[in-house]
């Protein structure tokens, strides 16, 4: 059974590893291409867009995919919307695989905001040393608050046109341990952390911030899809695929 996985997340990679030895399925992992040198998955993969919902629907039909799994980043709203439209056009079952959002622990100091512009505003008028962990594509709103010093971490170097004027860049690929995050925050004298509520098990930066009494500006998670099945981990996706496979075989 041919499966198209829209990936770019740890959950997509975990699903790819689980499907690699399973002879019932022929998965293809599709990456958006935002990372220049992605870690190669253990299954066939492609990189790049499809040309919107219509292009994705045509791709599904041409290659006769029996199912599609949207395992993209929780903030990748456009590709998720295209996936829903394409699945409806092509008549292909769609599953959304998205990690659960983070929930503040007792003692954590979060300011929850609706978007990037609100996050920049929440930093306040006083100069602060800010750790931005939002990805290289979303830095432009922070140019509106140029009086802060920003530490920016991304896998690939950001576009200079997006950068706030006073910043340092760290090129690194996670996951990161809590000890490493705590050492980084302390060595750079970080006073506030900005994060998207990407969720999942890896919350080392948040635990490190709590340990150092550093407040967090948390950008709220977009609402989940209005319809269709949703699972939060690899096992849920495997169970859905198993049921779909059995149904197609008439088991």
Coordinates of C-alpha atoms in Angstrom, one line a residue:
X1 CA 0.0 0.0 0.0
X2 CA 1.6 3.3 -1.1
X3 CA 1.7 6.1 1.5
X4 CA 2.7 9.7 1.1
X5 CA 4.1 11.2 4.3
X6 CA 4.5 14.9 4.5
X7 CA 7.3 15.3 6.9
X8 CA 10.1 17.5 8.3
X9 CA 9.5 16.6 12.0
X10 CA 10.8 14.0 14.4
X11 CA 7.5 12.3 14.3
X12 CA 7.7 11.9 10.6
X13 CA 11.2 10.4 10.9
X14 CA 10.1 8.0 13.7
X15 CA 7.2 6.8 11.5
X16 CA 9.6 6.4 8.5
X17 CA 11.9 4.2 10.7
X18 CA 8.9 2.1 11.8
X19 CA 7.6 1.6 8.2
X20 CA 11.0 0.8 6.6
X21 CA 10.9 -2.9 7.4
X22 CA 7.1 -3.4 7.0
X23 CA 6.4 -5.1 3.7
X24 CA 2.7 -4.1 3.8
X25 CA 3.6 -0.5 2.9
X26 CA 5.5 1.4 0.3
X27 CA 6.0 4.8 2.0
X28 CA 7.5 8.0 0.4
X29 CA 8.6 10.8 2.7
X30 CA 8.2 14.3 1.3
X31 CA 10.3 17.2 2.8
X32 CA 9.5 20.9 2.1
X33 CA 13.1 21.7 1.4
X34 CA 13.5 24.4 4.0
X35 CA 16.6 22.7 5.5
X36 CA 19.5 22.5 3.0
X37 CA 21.0 19.2 4.2
X38 CA 18.3 17.2 5.9
X39 CA 19.1 13.9 7.7
X40 CA 18.3 11.2 5.1
X41 CA 15.4 8.9 6.2
X42 CA 15.5 5.1 5.9
X43 CA 12.7 5.1 3.2
X44 CA 12.5 6.7 -0.3
X45 CA 12.1 10.5 -0.1
X46 CA 11.7 13.6 -2.1
X47 CA 12.3 17.3 -1.4
X48 CA 10.4 20.4 -2.6
X49 CA 6.8 21.6 -3.1
X50 CA 4.0 20.3 -5.2
X51 CA 2.5 23.5 -6.6
X52 CA -0.3 24.0 -4.2
X53 CA -3.3 21.8 -3.4
X54 CA -4.0 21.0 -7.1
X55 CA -0.4 19.9 -7.7
X56 CA -0.5 17.7 -4.6
X57 CA -3.8 16.2 -5.7
X58 CA -2.3 15.4 -9.1
X59 CA 0.8 13.9 -7.4
X60 CA -1.4 11.6 -5.3
X61 CA -3.4 10.5 -8.3
X62 CA -0.4 10.0 -10.6
X63 CA 1.4 7.8 -8.2
X64 CA -1.7 6.0 -7.0
X65 CA -1.2 6.7 -3.3
X66 CA -3.7 4.9 -1.1
X67 CA -3.2 7.2 1.9
X68 CA -1.5 10.4 3.0
X69 CA -0.2 11.4 6.4
X70 CA 0.4 15.0 7.3
X71 CA 3.3 14.9 9.8
X72 CA 4.5 18.5 9.2
X73 CA 5.3 21.0 11.8
X74 CA 2.3 22.2 13.9
X75 CA 2.8 25.8 12.6
X76 CA 3.0 24.7 8.9
X77 CA -0.5 26.0 8.2
X78 CA -0.3 26.3 4.4
X79 CA 0.9 22.8 3.6
X80 CA -1.6 21.3 6.0
X81 CA -4.4 23.3 4.4
X82 CA -3.2 22.1 1.0
X83 CA -3.0 18.5 2.2
X84 CA -6.7 18.6 3.3
X85 CA -7.8 20.1 0.0
X86 CA -5.7 17.7 -2.1
X87 CA -6.9 14.6 -0.1
X88 CA -10.5 15.7 -0.8
X89 CA -9.8 16.2 -4.5
X90 CA -8.0 12.9 -5.0
X91 CA -10.3 10.9 -2.7
X92 CA -7.3 9.8 -0.6
X93 CA -7.7 9.1 3.2
X94 CA -5.7 11.7 5.2
X95 CA -4.3 11.4 8.8
X96 CA -2.9 14.3 10.7
X97 CA 0.1 13.3 13.0
X98 CA 0.8 16.2 15.3
X99 CA 2.6 16.2 18.7
X100 CA 0.7 17.4 21.7
X101 CA 1.4 21.0 22.7
X102 CA 3.5 21.9 25.7
X103 CA 1.7 22.8 28.9
X104 CA 3.3 25.1 31.5
X105 CA 4.6 23.3 34.6
X106 CA 4.1 24.7 38.0
X107 CA 6.6 27.5 38.5
X108 CA 7.2 28.2 34.8
X109 CA 6.8 31.9 33.8
X110 CA 5.1 31.9 30.5
X111 CA 3.5 34.8 28.6
X112 CA 1.3 33.3 25.9
X113 CA 0.8 35.3 22.7
X114 CA -1.1 34.8 19.5
X115 CA 1.6 35.4 16.9
X116 CA 5.2 36.5 16.1
X117 CA 4.4 40.2 16.1
X118 CA 2.8 39.9 19.6
X119 CA 5.9 38.0 20.8
X120 CA 8.1 40.9 19.7
X121 CA 5.9 43.3 21.5
X122 CA 5.8 41.2 24.7
X123 CA 9.6 41.6 25.1
X124 CA 8.9 45.1 26.3
X125 CA 10.6 48.5 25.9
X126 CA 13.6 47.7 28.1
X127 CA 16.7 46.2 26.4
X128 CA 16.9 42.5 27.1
X129 CA 19.1 39.5 26.0
X130 CA 16.6 37.3 24.1
X131 CA 17.0 33.7 23.0
X132 CA 14.9 33.2 19.8
X133 CA 14.1 29.5 19.1
X134 CA 11.5 30.0 16.4
X135 CA 13.3 29.0 13.2
X136 CA 15.1 31.1 10.6
X137 CA 11.9 31.8 8.5
X138 CA 10.2 33.9 11.2
X139 CA 12.7 36.5 12.4
X140 CA 11.4 39.5 10.5
X141 CA 8.8 40.6 13.1
X142 CA 11.6 41.1 15.7
X143 CA 13.2 43.9 13.6
X144 CA 10.4 45.9 15.0
X145 CA 12.1 45.7 18.4
X146 CA 15.7 46.5 17.5
X147 CA 16.8 47.6 21.0
X148 CA 17.1 44.0 22.2
X149 CA 20.1 41.7 21.7
X150 CA 19.0 38.4 20.1
X151 CA 20.6 35.0 20.2
X152 CA 19.3 33.1 17.2
X153 CA 19.7 29.3 16.7
X154 CA 18.8 27.6 13.4
X155 CA 20.0 24.6 11.4
X156 CA 20.8 26.8 8.4
X157 CA 22.0 30.4 8.4
X158 CA 19.1 32.9 8.3
X159 CA 18.6 35.4 5.5
X160 CA 20.4 38.6 6.6
X161 CA 17.4 40.6 5.4
X162 CA 15.3 39.0 8.1
X163 CA 17.7 39.6 11.0
X164 CA 17.3 42.2 13.8
X165 CA 20.3 44.5 13.9
X166 CA 21.8 43.3 17.2
X167 CA 22.1 39.5 17.1
X168 CA 24.4 36.5 17.3
X169 CA 23.7 33.3 15.2
X170 CA 24.3 29.7 16.4
X171 CA 24.0 27.1 13.7
X172 CA 23.1 23.8 15.3
X173 CA 20.8 20.8 14.9
X174 CA 18.9 19.3 17.8
X175 CA 18.0 17.5 19.9
X176 CA 19.6 19.4 22.8
X177 CA 20.0 18.2 26.4
X178 CA 18.7 20.2 29.3
X179 CA 22.3 20.5 30.6
X180 CA 23.5 21.9 27.3
X181 CA 20.6 24.3 27.2
X182 CA 21.2 25.5 30.7
X183 CA 24.9 26.1 29.9
X184 CA 24.0 28.0 26.8
X185 CA 21.4 30.2 28.6
X186 CA 23.8 31.0 31.4
X187 CA 26.9 31.6 29.3
X188 CA 25.0 34.0 27.1
X189 CA 23.3 35.8 30.0
X190 CA 19.9 35.2 28.5
X191 CA 17.1 37.1 30.2
X192 CA 14.0 35.8 28.2
X193 CA 13.3 33.0 25.8
X194 CA 10.9 33.1 22.8
X195 CA 9.5 29.8 21.5
X196 CA 6.6 28.5 19.4
X197 CA 4.5 25.9 21.2
X198 CA 5.7 23.1 18.9
X199 CA 5.1 20.6 21.6
X200 CA 6.4 17.1 22.0
X201 CA 8.7 15.4 24.4
X202 CA 11.7 17.5 23.8
X203 CA 11.3 20.5 26.1
X204 CA 14.9 20.8 27.3
X205 CA 15.1 24.6 26.6
X206 CA 11.9 25.1 28.7
X207 CA 13.2 23.0 31.6
X208 CA 16.5 24.9 31.5
X209 CA 14.7 28.2 31.5
X210 CA 12.7 27.2 34.5
X211 CA 15.8 26.1 36.3
X212 CA 17.4 29.5 35.7
X213 CA 14.1 31.4 36.5
X214 CA 14.1 32.8 32.9
X215 CA 10.7 33.8 31.6
X216 CA 9.3 32.5 28.3
X217 CA 7.2 34.2 25.6
X218 CA 5.2 31.3 24.1
X219 CA 3.6 31.6 20.7
X220 CA 0.3 29.7 20.9
X221 CA -0.4 26.7 18.8
X222 CA -2.7 27.2 15.8
X223 CA -6.0 25.4 16.1
X224 CA -6.1 21.7 15.0
X225 CA -7.9 20.6 11.7
X226 CA -11.6 21.1 11.7
X227 CA -12.2 17.5 10.6
X228 CA -10.5 14.2 10.0
X229 CA -8.6 11.8 12.2
X230 CA -5.7 13.1 14.3
X231 CA -3.1 11.2 16.2
X232 CA -0.3 12.4 18.4
X233 CA 2.5 9.8 17.9
X234 CA 4.0 7.2 15.7
X235 CA 2.0 4.3 17.2
X236 CA -1.3 6.0 16.6
X237 CA -0.3 6.5 12.9
X238 CA 0.8 2.8 12.6
X239 CA -2.5 1.7 14.1
X240 CA -4.5 3.9 11.6
X241 CA -2.4 2.5 8.7
X242 CA -3.0 -1.1 9.9
X243 CA -6.7 -0.6 10.0
X244 CA -6.7 1.0 6.5
X245 CA -4.6 -1.8 5.1
X246 CA -6.9 -4.5 6.5
X247 CA -10.0 -2.7 5.2
X248 CA -8.5 -2.5 1.7
X249 CA -7.8 -6.2 1.9
X250 CA -11.3 -7.0 3.2
X251 CA -10.0 -8.4 6.4

